[in-house]
Coordinates of C-alpha atoms and ligand atoms in Angstrom, one line a residue:
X1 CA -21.2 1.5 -9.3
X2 CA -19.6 5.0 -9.1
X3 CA -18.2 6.9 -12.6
X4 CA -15.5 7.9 -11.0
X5 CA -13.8 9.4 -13.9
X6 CA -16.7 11.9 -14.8
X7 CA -17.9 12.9 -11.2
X8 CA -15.4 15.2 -9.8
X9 CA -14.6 17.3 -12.6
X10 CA -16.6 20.5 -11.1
X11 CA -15.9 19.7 -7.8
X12 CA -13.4 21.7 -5.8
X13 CA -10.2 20.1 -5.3
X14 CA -9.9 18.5 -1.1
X15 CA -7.6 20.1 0.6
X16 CA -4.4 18.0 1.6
X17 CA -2.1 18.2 4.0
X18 CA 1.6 15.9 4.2
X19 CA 3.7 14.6 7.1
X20 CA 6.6 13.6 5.9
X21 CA 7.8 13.8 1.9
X22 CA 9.9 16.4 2.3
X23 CA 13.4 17.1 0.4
X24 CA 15.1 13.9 -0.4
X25 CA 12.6 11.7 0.6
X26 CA 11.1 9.1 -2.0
X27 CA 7.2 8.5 -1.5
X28 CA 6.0 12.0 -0.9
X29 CA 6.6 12.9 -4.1
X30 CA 4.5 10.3 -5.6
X31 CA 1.8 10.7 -3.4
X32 CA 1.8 14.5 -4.2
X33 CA 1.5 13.8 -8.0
X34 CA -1.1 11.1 -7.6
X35 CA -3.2 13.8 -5.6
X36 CA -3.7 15.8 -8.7
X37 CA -3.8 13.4 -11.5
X38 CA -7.1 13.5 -11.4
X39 CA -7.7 16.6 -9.9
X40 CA -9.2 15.7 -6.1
X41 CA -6.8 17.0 -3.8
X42 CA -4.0 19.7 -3.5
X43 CA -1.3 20.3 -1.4
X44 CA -2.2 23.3 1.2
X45 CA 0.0 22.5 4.0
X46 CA 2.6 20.1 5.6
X47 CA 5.1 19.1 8.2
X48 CA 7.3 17.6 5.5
X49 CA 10.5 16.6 7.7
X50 CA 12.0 15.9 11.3
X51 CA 14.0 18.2 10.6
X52 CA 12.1 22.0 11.1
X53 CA 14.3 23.7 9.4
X54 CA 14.1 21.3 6.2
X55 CA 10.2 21.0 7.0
X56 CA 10.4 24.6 6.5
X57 CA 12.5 25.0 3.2
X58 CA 10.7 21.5 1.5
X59 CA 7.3 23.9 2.2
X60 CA 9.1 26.8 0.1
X61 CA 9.7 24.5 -2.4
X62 CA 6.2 23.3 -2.3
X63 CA 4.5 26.9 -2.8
X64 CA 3.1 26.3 0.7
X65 CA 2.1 29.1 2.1
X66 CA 4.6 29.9 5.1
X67 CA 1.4 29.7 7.9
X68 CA 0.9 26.2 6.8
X69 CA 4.6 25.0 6.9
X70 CA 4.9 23.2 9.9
X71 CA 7.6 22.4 12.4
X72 CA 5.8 19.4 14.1
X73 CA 2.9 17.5 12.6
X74 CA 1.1 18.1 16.5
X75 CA 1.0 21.4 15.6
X76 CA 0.1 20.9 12.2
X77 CA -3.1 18.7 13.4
X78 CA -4.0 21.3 16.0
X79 CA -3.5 23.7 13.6
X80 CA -5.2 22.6 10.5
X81 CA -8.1 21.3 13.0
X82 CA -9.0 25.1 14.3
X83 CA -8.9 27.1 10.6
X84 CA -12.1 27.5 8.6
X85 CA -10.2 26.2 5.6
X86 CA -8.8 23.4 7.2
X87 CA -7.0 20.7 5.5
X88 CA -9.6 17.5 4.6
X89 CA -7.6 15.0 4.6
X90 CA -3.3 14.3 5.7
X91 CA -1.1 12.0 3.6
X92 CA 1.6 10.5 6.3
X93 CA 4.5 9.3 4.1
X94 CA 6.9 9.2 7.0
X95 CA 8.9 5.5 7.9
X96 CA 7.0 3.0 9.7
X97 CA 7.5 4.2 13.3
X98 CA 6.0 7.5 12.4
X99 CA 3.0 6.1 11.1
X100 CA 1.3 5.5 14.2
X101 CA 1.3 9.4 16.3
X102 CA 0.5 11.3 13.1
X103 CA -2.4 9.0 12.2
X104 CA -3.9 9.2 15.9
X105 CA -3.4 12.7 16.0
X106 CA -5.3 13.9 12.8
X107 CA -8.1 11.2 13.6
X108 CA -8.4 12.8 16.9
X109 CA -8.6 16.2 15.1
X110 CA -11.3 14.3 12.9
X111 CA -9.4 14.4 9.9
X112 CA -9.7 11.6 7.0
X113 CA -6.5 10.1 6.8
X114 CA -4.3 8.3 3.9
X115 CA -1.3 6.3 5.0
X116 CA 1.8 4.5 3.9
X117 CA 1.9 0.7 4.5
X118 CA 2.8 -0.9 6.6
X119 CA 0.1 0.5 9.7
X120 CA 2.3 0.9 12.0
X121 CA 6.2 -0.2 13.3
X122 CA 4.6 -2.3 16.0
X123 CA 1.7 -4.9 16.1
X124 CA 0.0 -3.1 19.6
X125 CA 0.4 -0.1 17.7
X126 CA -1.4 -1.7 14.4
X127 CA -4.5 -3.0 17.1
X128 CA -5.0 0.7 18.3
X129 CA -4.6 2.5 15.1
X130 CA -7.2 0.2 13.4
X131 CA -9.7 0.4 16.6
X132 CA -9.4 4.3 16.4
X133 CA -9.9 4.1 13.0
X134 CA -13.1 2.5 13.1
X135 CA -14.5 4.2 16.0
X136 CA -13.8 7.6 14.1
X137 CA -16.0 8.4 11.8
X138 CA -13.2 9.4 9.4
X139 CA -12.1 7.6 6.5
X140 CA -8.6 5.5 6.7
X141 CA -6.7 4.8 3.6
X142 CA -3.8 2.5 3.4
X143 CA -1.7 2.9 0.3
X144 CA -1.2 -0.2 -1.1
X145 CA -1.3 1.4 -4.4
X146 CA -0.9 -1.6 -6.1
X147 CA -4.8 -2.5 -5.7
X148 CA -5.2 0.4 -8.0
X149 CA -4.3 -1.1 -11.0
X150 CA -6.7 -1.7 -13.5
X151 CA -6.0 -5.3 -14.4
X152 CA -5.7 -6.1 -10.2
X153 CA -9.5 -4.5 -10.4
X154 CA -10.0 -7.3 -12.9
X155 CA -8.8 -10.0 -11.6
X156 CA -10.3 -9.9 -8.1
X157 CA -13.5 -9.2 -10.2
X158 CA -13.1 -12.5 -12.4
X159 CA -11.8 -14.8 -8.8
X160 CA -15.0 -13.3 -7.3
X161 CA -17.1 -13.9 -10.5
X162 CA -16.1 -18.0 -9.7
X163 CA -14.4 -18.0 -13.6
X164 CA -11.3 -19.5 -12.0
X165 CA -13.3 -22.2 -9.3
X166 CA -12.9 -23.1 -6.1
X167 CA -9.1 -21.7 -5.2
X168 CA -6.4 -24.1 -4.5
X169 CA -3.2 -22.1 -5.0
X170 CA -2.0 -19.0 -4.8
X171 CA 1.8 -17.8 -5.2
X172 CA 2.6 -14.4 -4.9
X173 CA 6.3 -12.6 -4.4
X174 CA 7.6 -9.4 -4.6
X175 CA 11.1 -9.1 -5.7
X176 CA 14.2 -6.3 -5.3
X177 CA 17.7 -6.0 -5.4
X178 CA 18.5 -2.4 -4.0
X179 CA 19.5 -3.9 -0.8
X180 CA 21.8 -6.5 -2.0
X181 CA 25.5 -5.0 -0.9
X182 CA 25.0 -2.7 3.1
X183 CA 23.2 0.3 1.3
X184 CA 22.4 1.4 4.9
X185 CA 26.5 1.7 5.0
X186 CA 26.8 4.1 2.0
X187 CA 24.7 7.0 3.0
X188 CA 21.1 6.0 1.8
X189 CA 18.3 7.2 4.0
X190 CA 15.7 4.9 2.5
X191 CA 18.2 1.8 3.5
X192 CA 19.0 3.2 6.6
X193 CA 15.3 3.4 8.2
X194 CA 14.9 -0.2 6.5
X195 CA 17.0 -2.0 8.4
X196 CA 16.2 -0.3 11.9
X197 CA 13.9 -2.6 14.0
X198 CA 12.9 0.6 16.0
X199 CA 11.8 2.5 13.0
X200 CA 10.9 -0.4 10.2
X201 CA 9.2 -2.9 13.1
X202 CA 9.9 -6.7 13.2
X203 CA 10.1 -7.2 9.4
X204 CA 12.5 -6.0 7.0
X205 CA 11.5 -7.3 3.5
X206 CA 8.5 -8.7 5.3
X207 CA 7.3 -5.6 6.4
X208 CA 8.3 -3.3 3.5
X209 CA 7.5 -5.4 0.5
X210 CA 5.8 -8.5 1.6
X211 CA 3.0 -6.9 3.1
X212 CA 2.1 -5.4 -0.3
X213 CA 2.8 -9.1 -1.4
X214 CA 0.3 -10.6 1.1
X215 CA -1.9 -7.8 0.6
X216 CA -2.5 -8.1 -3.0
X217 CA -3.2 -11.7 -2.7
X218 CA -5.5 -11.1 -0.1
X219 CA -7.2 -8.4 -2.3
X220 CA -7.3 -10.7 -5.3
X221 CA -8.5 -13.7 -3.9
X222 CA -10.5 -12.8 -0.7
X223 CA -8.7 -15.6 1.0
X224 CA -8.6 -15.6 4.8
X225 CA -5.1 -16.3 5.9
X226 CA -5.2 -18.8 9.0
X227 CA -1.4 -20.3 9.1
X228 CA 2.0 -19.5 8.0
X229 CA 5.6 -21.1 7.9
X230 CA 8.0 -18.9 7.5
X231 CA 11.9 -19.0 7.1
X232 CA 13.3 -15.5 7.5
X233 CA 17.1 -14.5 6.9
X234 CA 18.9 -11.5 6.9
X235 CA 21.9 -12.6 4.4
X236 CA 23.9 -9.0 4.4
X237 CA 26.4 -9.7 7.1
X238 CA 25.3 -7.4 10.5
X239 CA 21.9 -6.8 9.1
X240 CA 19.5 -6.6 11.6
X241 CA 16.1 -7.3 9.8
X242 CA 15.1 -10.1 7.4
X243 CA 16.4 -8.9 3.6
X244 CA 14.7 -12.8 2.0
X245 CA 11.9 -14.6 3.0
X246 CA 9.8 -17.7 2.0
X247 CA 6.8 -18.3 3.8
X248 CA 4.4 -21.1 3.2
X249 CA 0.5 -20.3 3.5
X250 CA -2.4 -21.7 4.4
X251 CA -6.0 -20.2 4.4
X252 CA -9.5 -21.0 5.7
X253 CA -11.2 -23.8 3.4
X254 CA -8.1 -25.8 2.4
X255 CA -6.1 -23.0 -0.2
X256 CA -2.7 -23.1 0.0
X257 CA 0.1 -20.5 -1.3
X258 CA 3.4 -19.3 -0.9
X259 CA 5.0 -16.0 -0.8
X260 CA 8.7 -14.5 -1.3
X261 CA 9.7 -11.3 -0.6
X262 CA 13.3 -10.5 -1.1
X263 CA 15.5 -7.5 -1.5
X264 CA 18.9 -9.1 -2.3
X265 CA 18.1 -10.6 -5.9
X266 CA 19.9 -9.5 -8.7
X267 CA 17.6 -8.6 -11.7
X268 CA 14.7 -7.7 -10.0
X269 CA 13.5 -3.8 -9.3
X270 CA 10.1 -3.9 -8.4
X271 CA 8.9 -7.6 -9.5
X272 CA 5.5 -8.1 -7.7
X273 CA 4.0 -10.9 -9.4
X274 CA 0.8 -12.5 -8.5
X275 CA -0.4 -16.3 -9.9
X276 CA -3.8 -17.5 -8.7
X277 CA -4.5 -21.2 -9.7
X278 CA -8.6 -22.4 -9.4
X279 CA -10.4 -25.8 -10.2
X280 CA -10.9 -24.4 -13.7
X281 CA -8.3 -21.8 -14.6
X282 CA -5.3 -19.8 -13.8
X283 CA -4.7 -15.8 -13.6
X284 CA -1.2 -14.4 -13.5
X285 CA 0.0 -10.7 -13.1
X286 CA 3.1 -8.8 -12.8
X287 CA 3.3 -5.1 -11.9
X288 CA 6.5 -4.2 -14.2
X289 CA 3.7 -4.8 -17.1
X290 CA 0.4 -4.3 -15.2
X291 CA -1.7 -3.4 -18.3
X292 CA -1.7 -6.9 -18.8
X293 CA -3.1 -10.5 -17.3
X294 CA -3.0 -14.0 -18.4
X295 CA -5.9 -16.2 -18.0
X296 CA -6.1 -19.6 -18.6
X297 CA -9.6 -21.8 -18.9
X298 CA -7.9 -25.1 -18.0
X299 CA -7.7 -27.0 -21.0
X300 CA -8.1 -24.0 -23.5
X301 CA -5.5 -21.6 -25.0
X302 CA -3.6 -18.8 -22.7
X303 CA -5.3 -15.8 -23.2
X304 CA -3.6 -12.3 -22.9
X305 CA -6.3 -9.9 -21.6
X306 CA -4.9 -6.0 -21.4
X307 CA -6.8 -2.8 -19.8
X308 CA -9.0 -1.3 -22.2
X309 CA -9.0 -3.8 -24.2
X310 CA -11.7 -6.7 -24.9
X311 CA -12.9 -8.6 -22.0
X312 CA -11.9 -6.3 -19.5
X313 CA -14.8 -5.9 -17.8
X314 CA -17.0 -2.9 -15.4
X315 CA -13.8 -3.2 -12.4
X316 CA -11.2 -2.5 -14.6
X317 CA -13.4 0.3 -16.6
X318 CA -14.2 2.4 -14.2
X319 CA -10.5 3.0 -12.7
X320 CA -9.1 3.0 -16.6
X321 CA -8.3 6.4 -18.1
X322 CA -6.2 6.2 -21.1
X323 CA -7.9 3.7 -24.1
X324 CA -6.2 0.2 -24.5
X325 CA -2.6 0.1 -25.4
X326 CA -1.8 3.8 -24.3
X327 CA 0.0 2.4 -21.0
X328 CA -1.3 3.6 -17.2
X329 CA 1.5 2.4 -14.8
X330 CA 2.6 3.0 -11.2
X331 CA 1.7 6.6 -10.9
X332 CA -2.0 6.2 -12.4
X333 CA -2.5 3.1 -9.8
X334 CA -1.5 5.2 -7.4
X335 CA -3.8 8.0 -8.1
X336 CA -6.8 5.6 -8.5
X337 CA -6.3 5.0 -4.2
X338 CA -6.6 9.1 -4.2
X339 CA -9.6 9.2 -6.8
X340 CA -11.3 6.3 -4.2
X341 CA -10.0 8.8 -1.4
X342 CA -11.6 11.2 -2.7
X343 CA -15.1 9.5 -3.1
X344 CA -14.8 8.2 0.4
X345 CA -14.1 11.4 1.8
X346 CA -16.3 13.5 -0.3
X347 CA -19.6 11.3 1.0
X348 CA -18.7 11.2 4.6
X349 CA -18.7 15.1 4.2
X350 CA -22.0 14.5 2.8
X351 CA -23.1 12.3 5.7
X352 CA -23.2 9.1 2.8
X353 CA -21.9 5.9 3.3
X354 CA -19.0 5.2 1.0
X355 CA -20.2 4.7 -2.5
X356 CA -20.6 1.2 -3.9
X357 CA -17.9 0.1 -6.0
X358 CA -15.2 2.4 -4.5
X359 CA -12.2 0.2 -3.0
X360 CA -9.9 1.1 -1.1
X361 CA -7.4 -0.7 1.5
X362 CA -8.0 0.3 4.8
X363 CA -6.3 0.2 8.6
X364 CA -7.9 -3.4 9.1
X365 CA -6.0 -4.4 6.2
X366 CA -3.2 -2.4 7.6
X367 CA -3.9 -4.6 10.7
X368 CA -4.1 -8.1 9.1
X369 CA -0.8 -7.7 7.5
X370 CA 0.9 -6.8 10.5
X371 CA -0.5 -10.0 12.1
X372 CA 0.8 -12.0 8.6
X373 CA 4.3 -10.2 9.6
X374 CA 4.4 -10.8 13.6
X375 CA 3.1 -14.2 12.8
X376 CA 6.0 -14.8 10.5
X377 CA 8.4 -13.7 12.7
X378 CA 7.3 -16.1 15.5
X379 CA 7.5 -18.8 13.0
X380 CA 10.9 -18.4 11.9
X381 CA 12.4 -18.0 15.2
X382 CA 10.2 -21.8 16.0
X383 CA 12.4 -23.1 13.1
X384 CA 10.0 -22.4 10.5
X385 CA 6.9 -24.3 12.8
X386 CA 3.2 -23.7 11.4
X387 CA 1.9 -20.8 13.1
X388 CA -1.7 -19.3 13.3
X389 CA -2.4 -15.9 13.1
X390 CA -3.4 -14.2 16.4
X391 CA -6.5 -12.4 16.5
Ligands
NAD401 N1 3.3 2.4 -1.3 C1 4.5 2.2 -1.8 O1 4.7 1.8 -2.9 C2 5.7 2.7 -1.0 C3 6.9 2.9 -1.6 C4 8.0 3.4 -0.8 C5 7.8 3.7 0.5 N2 6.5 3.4 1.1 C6 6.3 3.7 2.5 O2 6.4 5.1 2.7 C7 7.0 5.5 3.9 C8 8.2 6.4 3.7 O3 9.1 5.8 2.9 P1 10.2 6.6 2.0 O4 11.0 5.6 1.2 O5 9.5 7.7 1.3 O6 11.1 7.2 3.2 P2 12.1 8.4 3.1 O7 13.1 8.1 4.2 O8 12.5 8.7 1.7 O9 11.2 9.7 3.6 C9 10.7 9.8 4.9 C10 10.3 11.2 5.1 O10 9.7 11.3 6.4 C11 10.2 12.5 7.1 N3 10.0 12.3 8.5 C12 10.5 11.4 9.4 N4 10.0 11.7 10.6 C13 9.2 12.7 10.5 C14 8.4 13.4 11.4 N5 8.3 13.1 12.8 N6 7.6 14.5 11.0 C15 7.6 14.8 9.7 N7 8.4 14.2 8.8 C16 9.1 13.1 9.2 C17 11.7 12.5 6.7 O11 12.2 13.7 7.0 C18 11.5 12.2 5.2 O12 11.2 13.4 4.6 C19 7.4 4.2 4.6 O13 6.4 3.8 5.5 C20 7.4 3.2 3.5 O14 7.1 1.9 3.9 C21 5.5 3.0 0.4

């Protein structure tokens, strides 16, 4: 088990470099304030836009030093690749269809890489990346930050630990609104990106929030996903992409779940919930309060467990920072994937394996989902008919 809290406080901060995240973007910024929460990485250079001349200006912004403001992330890779100082690691933080060159090209300059979910735009795309990946000697980080999360830590640890049984049931959504009414029509760049099958892939919803859905079941429960049936509908008139979804699960040895992932539902911002039902007990989680789980021995009182606080055992410890009660949220789950980043990344310089206990999701996660979502999609245009994942 790794102290991950007390081993990288003399260390020199990695050096990071960004594709994407530039002015008026969302992600980037959160990424960039993960980085340094607990000090692992800072921000030396960047291609921060499509646009050069905003790439340029987000950099000023930045304090980037003008050599290390890029115009192309090519460049960048090339670039970063031939100087002594050389970045470490990149954080792509571009839409979905810009996941896949950046990633390929900073591997091939053998540099570690984090990435935004999902992989890639396109399943082929998804294969490659992931065999690259592994062949490359770098480390590959898929932010789905919400495995960070101390209580998510727990959980897994207690399914694992067999304190809930055998599995039989697992239910998992992740809920939003912001897409309810044709945002892409009103000048958001977030919306418009989403609702692009060129640039988001073949899933809306499915792609953009269910994968982080399906992922964080998958994480939790260790479940191997072998079917889906899936009903997918785009509900805002000319929408291109799914915006709801309900898909039925079922995994190898007989557990069987569901999943919704839905943008047009009033009263939900970021609603990720996950309920895991066992032989003998029940866990349930929701990420708009994730310093706390329920956990029910069946037959026994509900018990609220919260981070930091009793019964929250060696998982959850190690990636909590603040005592019990003083709240960690979204930005401190977020920076736990950079603190495992930075472990990863710090051993393979070291020529170690990755050290036990540091979790992190990685591009054959990144590839599994984008089975769960082309799988999906063949199932709802079969009129919702049971379909295996390929591969
Ligand atoms: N993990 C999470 O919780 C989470 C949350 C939101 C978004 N995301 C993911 O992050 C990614 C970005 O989403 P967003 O909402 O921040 O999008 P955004 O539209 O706000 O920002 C995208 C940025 O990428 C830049 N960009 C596009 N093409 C580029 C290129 N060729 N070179 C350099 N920069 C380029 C744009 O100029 C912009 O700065 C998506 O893949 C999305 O799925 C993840």
């Amino acid at each position: 088990m790794v102290a991950a809290s007390t081993s990288t406080a003399a260390r020199r901060p990695l050096k990071l470099g960004m594709v994407g995240g530039g002015q008026g973007a969302f992600i980037g910024a959160v990424h960039r304030i993960a980085a340094r929460i607990d000090g692992e990485f800072t921000l030396v250079a960047g291609a921060f836009s499509s646009d050069p001349e905003r790439a340029k200006a987000s950099a000023a912004e930045l304090g980037i030093d003008p050599d290390r403001a890029y115009a192309s992330f090519n460049e960048m890779a090339s670039a970063e690749a031939a100087r002594e100082d050389g970045i470490d690691a990149v954080a792509i933080v571009t839409p979905n269809h810009m996941h896949f060159g950046p990633a390929k090209a900073f591997l091939e300059a053998g540099i570690h890489v984090l990435c935004e979910k999902p992989l890639t735009a396109r399943l082929d795309e998804a294969v490659e990346l992931a065999r690259l990946a592994e062949g490359s000697g770098r480390i590959f980080v898929l932010t789905h930050n919400y495995t960070g999360y101390p209580m998510v830590r727990q959980a897994r640890e207690m399914v694992a630990a067999g304190e809930l049984g055998s599995i039989r049931v697992v239910q998992a959504e992740y809920a939003q609104d912001w897409l309810t009414e044709a945002a892409e029509s009103s000048g958001s760049k977030q919306a418009e990106w989403r609702v692009d099958p060129e640039k988001a892939g073949a899933g809306g919803a499915l792609g953009d929030i269910g994968t982080h859905a399906f992922n964080l079941l998958s994480f939790v429960t260790g479940l191997t996903l072998d079917a889906v049936a899936a009903d997918l509908t785009a509900f805002v008139p000319g929408r291109r992409l799914d915006d709801n979804d309900h898909v039925m699960l079922r995994f190898a040895g007989g557990a069987k779940g569901m999943l919704w992932a839905s943008q047009v539902a009033p009263g939900h911002e970021n609603g990720l919930t996950l309920r895991v039902y066992g032989e003998r007990g029940g866990l349930e989680w929701h990420q708009e309060n994730p310093n706390q789980l329920w956990f029910t021995r069946f037959g026994e009182p509900k018990q609220l467990m919260t981070r930091g606080g009793a019964g929250a055992g060696a998982a959850a410890a190690r990636v909590t920072r603040t005592p019990g009660g003083h709240p960690e949220g979204y930005l401190e789950g977020f920076a736990t994937i950079y603190r495992e980043a930075g472990a990863a990344i710090r051993a393979a310089q070291d020529g170690e394996a990755t050290p036990e206990g540091v979790l992190f999701p990685t591009a054959a996660d990144g590839l599994l989902a984008m089975r769960f979502v082309d799988a999906c999609v063949r199932s709802s245009k079969a009129d919702s008919r049971w379909t295996p994942l390929i591969g």
